[in-house]
Tab-separated table of C-alpha atoms and ligand atoms in Angstrom:
chain	number	residue	atom	x	y	z
A	1	MET	CA	271.010	68.518	187.594
A	2	ALA	CA	270.688	67.076	191.056
A	3	TYR	CA	273.724	65.797	192.715
A	4	ARG	CA	272.937	63.864	195.600
A	5	ILE	CA	276.249	62.602	197.063
A	6	ILE	CA	279.139	65.121	196.685
A	7	TRP	CA	283.011	64.989	197.569
A	8	ILE	CA	284.673	68.373	197.907
A	9	THR	CA	288.716	68.347	198.306
A	10	GLY	CA	290.287	71.596	199.690
A	11	ALA	CA	286.871	72.036	201.793
A	12	SER	CA	288.390	73.681	205.020
A	13	SER	CA	288.432	77.048	203.842
A	14	GLY	CA	287.772	79.064	200.574
A	15	ILE	CA	285.960	78.342	197.824
A	16	GLY	CA	285.828	74.530	199.168
A	17	LYS	CA	284.004	75.505	202.012
A	18	ALA	CA	281.358	77.770	200.425
A	19	LEU	CA	280.933	75.039	197.947
A	20	ALA	CA	280.213	72.657	200.675
A	21	GLU	CA	277.968	75.133	202.450
A	22	LEU	CA	276.005	75.561	199.260
A	23	TYR	CA	275.189	72.181	198.482
A	24	ALA	CA	274.500	71.186	202.149
A	25	ALA	CA	272.155	74.162	201.970
A	26	ARG	CA	270.761	72.524	199.072
A	27	GLY	CA	270.092	69.264	200.899
A	28	ALA	CA	273.096	67.152	199.494
A	29	THR	CA	275.060	64.902	201.256
A	30	VAL	CA	278.420	66.405	201.299
A	31	ALA	CA	281.756	64.947	202.115
A	32	VAL	CA	284.409	67.063	202.907
A	33	SER	CA	288.272	66.828	202.898
A	34	ALA	CA	291.476	68.776	203.703
A	35	ARG	CA	294.694	68.190	205.926
A	36	SER	CA	292.746	70.168	208.895
A	37	ALA	CA	290.525	67.925	210.562
A	38	ASP	CA	289.540	70.640	213.343
A	39	ALA	CA	288.496	72.762	210.388
A	40	LEU	CA	286.555	69.842	208.628
A	41	GLN	CA	285.111	68.976	211.994
A	42	ALA	CA	283.604	72.422	212.609
A	43	LEU	CA	282.098	72.727	209.150
A	44	ALA	CA	280.537	69.244	209.591
A	45	GLY	CA	279.410	69.916	213.081
A	46	ALA	CA	277.454	72.790	211.803
A	47	LYS	CA	275.426	70.974	209.223
A	48	ALA	CA	273.493	67.274	209.569
A	49	ASN	CA	274.566	66.542	206.020
A	50	ILE	CA	278.240	67.686	205.706
A	51	TYR	CA	280.641	64.613	206.895
A	52	ALA	CA	284.511	65.188	207.461
A	53	TYR	CA	287.084	63.054	205.701
A	54	PRO	CA	290.474	64.526	206.659
A	55	LEU	CA	293.082	63.894	203.935
A	56	ASP	CA	296.315	64.907	202.361
A	57	ILE	CA	295.655	64.630	198.635
A	58	THR	CA	299.561	63.991	198.117
A	59	ASP	CA	299.058	60.723	199.820
A	60	ALA	CA	298.403	58.078	197.074
A	61	ASP	CA	297.253	55.345	198.936
A	62	ALA	CA	295.113	57.350	201.525
A	63	VAL	CA	292.845	59.160	198.379
A	64	PRO	CA	291.738	55.982	197.298
A	65	ASP	CA	290.969	54.854	200.746
A	66	THR	CA	288.921	57.718	201.291
A	67	VAL	CA	286.903	57.216	198.115
A	68	ARG	CA	286.179	53.835	199.160
A	69	ARG	CA	284.963	54.906	202.798
A	70	ILE	CA	282.752	57.738	201.415
A	71	GLU	CA	281.331	55.381	198.855
A	72	ALA	CA	280.833	52.691	201.524
A	73	GLU	CA	279.527	54.916	204.280
A	74	LEU	CA	277.402	57.760	202.269
A	75	GLY	CA	276.847	56.028	198.923
A	76	PRO	CA	278.230	56.551	195.294
A	77	ILE	CA	279.909	60.150	194.621
A	78	ASP	CA	277.760	61.844	191.984
A	79	LEU	CA	279.990	65.045	191.968
A	80	ALA	CA	283.300	65.486	193.106
A	81	VAL	CA	285.212	68.802	193.146
A	82	GLN	CA	289.037	68.763	193.618
A	83	SER	CA	289.553	72.076	194.884
A	84	ALA	CA	292.731	71.769	197.207
A	85	ALA	CA	295.795	73.395	196.176
A	86	MET	CA	298.400	75.554	196.948
A	87	TRP	CA	299.680	78.862	196.004
A	88	SER	CA	303.001	80.534	196.250
A	89	GLN	CA	303.814	83.875	194.535
A	90	MET	CA	307.115	83.290	192.807
A	91	GLY	CA	309.225	85.604	190.407
A	92	VAL	CA	312.839	84.745	189.479
A	93	ASP	CA	314.307	86.615	192.601
A	94	GLU	CA	312.261	84.161	194.906
A	95	PHE	CA	313.122	80.911	192.682
A	96	ASP	CA	312.757	78.076	194.891
A	97	THR	CA	313.241	74.781	193.204
A	98	ALA	CA	311.861	72.908	196.347
A	99	LYS	CA	308.615	74.873	196.175
A	100	ILE	CA	307.921	74.577	192.462
A	101	ARG	CA	308.136	70.908	193.102
A	102	ARG	CA	305.992	70.786	195.809
A	103	SER	CA	303.332	72.977	194.122
A	104	MET	CA	303.350	70.490	191.359
A	105	GLU	CA	303.160	67.649	193.545
A	106	VAL	CA	300.137	69.189	195.628
A	107	ASN	CA	298.239	70.799	192.613
A	108	TYR	CA	298.759	68.364	189.879
A	109	GLY	CA	299.917	65.291	191.901
A	110	GLY	CA	297.186	65.362	193.792
A	111	THR	CA	294.542	66.122	191.443
A	112	ILE	CA	295.939	62.964	189.587
A	113	ASN	CA	295.569	60.969	193.017
A	114	VAL	CA	291.965	62.188	193.204
A	115	VAL	CA	290.861	61.804	189.861
A	116	GLY	CA	292.752	58.112	189.495
A	117	ALA	CA	290.443	57.014	192.672
A	118	LEU	CA	287.133	58.403	191.115
A	119	ILE	CA	287.231	57.017	187.623
A	120	GLY	CA	287.124	53.412	188.320
A	121	PRO	CA	283.888	53.366	190.342
A	122	MET	CA	282.302	56.196	188.167
A	123	MET	CA	283.317	54.380	184.751
A	124	GLN	CA	281.460	51.191	186.407
A	125	ARG	CA	278.598	53.091	187.055
A	126	ARG	CA	278.509	54.723	184.089
A	127	ALA	CA	277.596	57.847	186.197
A	128	GLY	CA	279.428	60.890	187.748
A	129	ARG	CA	281.115	64.394	187.139
A	130	ILE	CA	284.481	65.465	188.369
A	131	ALA	CA	285.552	69.010	188.689
A	132	ILE	CA	288.896	70.249	188.963
A	133	ILE	CA	289.385	73.660	190.051
A	134	ALA	CA	292.306	75.032	187.868
A	135	SER	CA	292.589	78.668	187.555
A	136	VAL	CA	292.598	81.675	184.600
A	137	ALA	CA	296.323	81.673	185.630
A	138	GLY	CA	296.793	78.373	183.498
A	139	TYR	CA	295.762	80.099	180.567
A	140	ILE	CA	299.294	82.102	180.219
A	141	GLY	CA	302.307	82.428	181.713
A	142	LEU	CA	302.065	85.329	183.946
A	143	PRO	CA	304.589	87.056	185.862
A	144	GLN	CA	305.023	86.014	189.624
A	145	SER	CA	303.271	82.709	188.781
A	146	LEU	CA	306.543	80.534	188.369
A	147	ALA	CA	305.313	77.920	190.988
A	148	TYR	CA	301.646	77.931	190.500
A	149	GLY	CA	300.709	78.446	187.001
A	150	PRO	CA	302.294	75.645	185.289
A	151	THR	CA	300.499	73.606	187.545
A	152	LYS	CA	296.984	75.000	186.471
A	153	ALA	CA	297.967	74.725	183.035
A	154	ALA	CA	298.599	71.173	183.437
A	155	LEU	CA	295.457	70.858	184.996
A	156	ILE	CA	293.554	72.509	182.164
A	157	SER	CA	295.177	70.093	179.667
A	158	PHE	CA	294.571	67.140	181.706
A	159	ALA	CA	290.777	68.107	181.897
A	160	GLU	CA	290.839	68.577	178.005
A	161	SER	CA	292.615	65.340	177.539
A	162	LEU	CA	290.117	63.364	180.083
A	163	LYS	CA	286.810	64.813	178.800
A	164	PRO	CA	286.385	63.045	175.438
A	165	ASP	CA	287.218	59.574	176.746
A	166	LEU	CA	285.332	59.833	179.974
A	167	ASP	CA	282.456	60.770	178.089
A	168	ARG	CA	282.564	57.442	176.451
A	169	TYR	CA	281.548	56.157	179.810
A	170	ASN	CA	278.948	58.827	180.496
A	171	VAL	CA	281.399	60.302	183.438
A	172	ALA	CA	281.917	64.093	183.027
A	173	VAL	CA	284.627	66.484	183.383
A	174	THR	CA	284.541	70.000	184.363
A	175	VAL	CA	287.222	72.286	184.666
A	176	VAL	CA	286.703	75.306	186.725
A	177	ASN	CA	289.144	78.771	186.142
A	178	PRO	CA	288.262	81.265	188.442
A	179	GLY	CA	289.719	84.488	188.391
A	180	PHE	CA	290.695	86.379	192.065
A	181	VAL	CA	288.544	84.957	194.875
A	182	GLU	CA	289.002	86.706	198.433
A	183	THR	CA	290.291	83.229	200.358
A	184	PRO	CA	293.094	82.710	202.535
A	185	MET	CA	295.033	81.431	199.670
A	186	THR	CA	294.958	85.439	198.123
A	187	ALA	CA	295.073	87.096	201.789
A	188	ALA	CA	298.874	87.861	201.380
A	189	ASN	CA	299.003	88.826	197.951
A	190	ASP	CA	300.739	92.109	197.563
A	191	PHE	CA	299.594	92.862	194.257
A	192	GLU	CA	296.412	94.428	192.486
A	193	MET	CA	293.442	91.658	192.136
A	194	PRO	CA	290.989	92.978	189.865
A	195	PHE	CA	287.466	92.175	189.781
A	196	ILE	CA	288.022	90.047	192.988
A	197	LEU	CA	284.838	87.949	194.577
A	198	GLN	CA	283.854	86.601	197.567
A	199	PRO	CA	283.785	82.732	197.965
A	200	ASP	CA	279.807	82.538	198.184
A	201	ASP	CA	279.715	84.287	194.870
A	202	ALA	CA	282.464	82.057	193.350
A	203	ALA	CA	280.594	79.021	194.694
A	204	ARG	CA	277.182	80.160	193.402
A	205	ARG	CA	278.842	80.815	189.507
A	206	ILE	CA	280.539	77.111	190.009
A	207	ALA	CA	277.062	75.178	191.241
A	208	ARG	CA	275.308	76.999	188.093
A	209	GLY	CA	277.914	75.917	185.756
A	210	LEU	CA	277.577	72.568	187.167
A	211	ASP	CA	273.944	72.207	186.949
A	212	ARG	CA	274.081	73.150	183.355
A	213	GLY	CA	276.747	70.425	182.829
A	214	LYS	CA	279.462	72.813	181.506
A	215	PHE	CA	282.916	71.796	180.388
A	216	GLU	CA	284.470	75.049	181.499
A	217	ILE	CA	283.341	77.217	184.304
A	218	ALA	CA	285.311	80.663	184.028
A	219	PHE	CA	284.556	83.939	185.973
A	220	PRO	CA	284.758	86.957	186.136
A	221	TRP	CA	284.308	87.365	182.423
A	222	GLN	CA	286.238	90.550	182.332
A	223	LEU	CA	289.508	88.629	183.536
A	224	VAL	CA	288.520	85.558	181.494
A	225	SER	CA	288.135	87.338	178.421
A	226	SER	CA	291.392	89.717	178.625
A	227	LEU	CA	293.492	86.745	179.324
A	228	LYS	CA	292.212	84.803	176.358
A	229	ALA	CA	292.681	87.368	174.089
A	230	LEU	CA	296.380	88.001	175.382
A	231	ARG	CA	296.743	84.108	174.742
A	232	ASN	CA	296.230	84.477	171.170
A	233	LEU	CA	298.641	87.719	170.819
A	234	PRO	CA	301.814	87.134	168.777
A	235	TYR	CA	304.519	86.618	171.669
A	236	SER	CA	306.089	90.186	170.613
A	237	ALA	CA	302.724	91.856	171.711
A	238	PHE	CA	302.014	89.174	174.745
A	239	PHE	CA	305.295	89.970	176.226
A	240	GLY	CA	305.042	93.581	175.803
A	241	VAL	CA	302.165	93.339	178.342
A	242	THR	CA	303.531	90.773	180.525
A	243	ARG	CA	306.750	93.050	180.946
A	244	ARG	CA	304.565	96.021	181.883
A	245	MET	CA	302.856	94.055	184.430
A	246	ILE	CA	306.211	93.313	185.974
A	247	GLU	CA	307.006	96.976	185.517
A	248	LYS	CA	304.203	98.169	186.974
A	249	ARG	CA	304.822	95.850	190.137
A	250	GLU	CA	308.365	97.090	190.350
A	251	GLU	CA	306.700	100.973	190.585
A	252	GLN	CA	304.266	99.660	193.552
A	253	LYS	CA	306.968	98.125	195.442
A	254	ARG	CA	309.013	101.402	195.061
A	255	ALA	CA	306.161	103.590	195.960
A	256	SER	CA	305.168	101.631	199.284
A	257	GLN	CA	309.023	101.307	200.363
A	258	GLU	CA	309.319	105.190	200.035
A	259	ALA	CA	305.901	105.548	201.919
A	260	SER	CA	307.042	103.256	204.495
A	261	GLN	CA	310.357	105.049	204.897
A	262	GLY	CA	308.342	108.445	205.463
B	301	LIG	N1	291.424	82.236	195.611
B	301	LIG	C1	291.860	82.674	194.298
B	301	LIG	O1	291.890	83.826	193.951
B	301	LIG	C2	291.897	81.710	193.100
B	301	LIG	C3	291.760	81.899	192.052
B	301	LIG	C4	291.850	80.826	191.088
B	301	LIG	C5	291.876	79.541	191.394
B	301	LIG	N2	292.044	79.205	192.709
B	301	LIG	C6	291.782	77.870	192.977
B	301	LIG	O2	290.627	77.484	193.702
B	301	LIG	C7	290.949	76.503	194.723
B	301	LIG	C8	290.359	76.698	195.957
B	301	LIG	O3	291.307	77.774	196.549
B	301	LIG	P1	290.921	78.702	197.715
B	301	LIG	O4	290.958	80.394	196.967
B	301	LIG	O5	289.646	78.383	198.210
B	301	LIG	O6	292.373	78.364	198.712
B	301	LIG	P2	291.984	78.333	200.324
B	301	LIG	O7	291.233	78.969	201.000
B	301	LIG	O8	293.878	78.445	200.360
B	301	LIG	O9	291.842	76.561	199.968
B	301	LIG	C9	292.636	75.583	199.960
B	301	LIG	C10	292.019	74.113	200.343
B	301	LIG	O10	293.153	73.234	200.058
B	301	LIG	C11	293.416	72.427	200.923
B	301	LIG	N3	294.592	72.116	200.821
B	301	LIG	C12	295.966	72.360	200.705
B	301	LIG	N4	296.450	71.484	200.324
B	301	LIG	C13	296.411	70.259	200.427
B	301	LIG	C14	296.722	68.933	200.482
B	301	LIG	N5	297.918	68.605	200.374
B	301	LIG	N6	295.612	67.966	200.830
B	301	LIG	C15	294.464	68.128	201.085
B	301	LIG	N7	293.758	69.657	200.815
B	301	LIG	C16	294.913	70.611	200.796
B	301	LIG	C17	293.553	73.528	202.260
B	301	LIG	O11	293.199	72.790	203.318
B	301	LIG	P3	294.249	72.195	204.334
B	301	LIG	O12	295.555	73.229	204.312
B	301	LIG	O13	293.605	72.137	205.767
B	301	LIG	O14	294.857	71.214	203.858
B	301	LIG	C18	292.228	74.355	201.771
B	301	LIG	O15	291.078	73.813	202.225
B	301	LIG	C19	292.407	76.160	194.383
B	301	LIG	O16	292.497	75.008	193.568
B	301	LIG	C20	292.865	77.402	193.879
B	301	LIG	O17	294.172	76.912	193.301
B	301	LIG	C21	291.477	80.343	193.572
């Protein structure tokens, strides 16, 4: 499947940027969005077929304006990848209602703005694919994920609801559920991140899944299969595992405090 005109949000860094570089190297015309205009200009400056469209996806008016501009200037969008999001590590000790609301506003509300702006023109053309980057963190309620996890669970549910309806208009939906990827988003994490991947590796896996027209693209399989298995456990066993995750984190915190105190 060859995508000619591609729009990627969250393309100023991490997975979105790696995907933009991958598709530009394949010869596609790539529109890139995020709030950091300088980073987008640098990306666009390095490749003739990348075009910067700075955008805050929470701005409900700016999103459809940007879609209209991209389509007028570059052509109809074949593939849109909604990668923009924010992450906050949060357990009950850090409970912050404003941050939880903001996470929902960016990750879920922003995605609604992006999808809402795309479906009209795509349904009319009876063509196009919308890929929403969620996370394996959306499969289950994980410790430290009070602000982030619910946004990604909402996105998975949203994509599942959207797919059969949009199928009727020949518009495809993909949900991407990555495990850990080494990007600015994960740089400050103070917990273990098993099977962590590099952004270019994640981008290749996503592009392969999109080429195959998959609904779900999830990786790495080790994390995906264990979290999906956890999801199917009875709650008594499920909470046994997630409680152990909290205990392990507390032990790690104590050990690093003791080490820093000499
Ligand atoms: N890294 C991981 O381990 C991991 C795992 C699972 C899922 N994911 C998901 O993968 C996607 C990409 O994450 P990443 O790791 O590549 O993180 P990243 O490097 O921090 O990229 C996030 C991108 O989102 C943009 N962004 C944030 N808020 C925005 C807003 N309001 N409007 C427009 N753009 C906004 C950021 O640019 P500006 O700040 O310039 O706006 C940046 O380009 C996210 O959806 C993330 O939740 C990541």
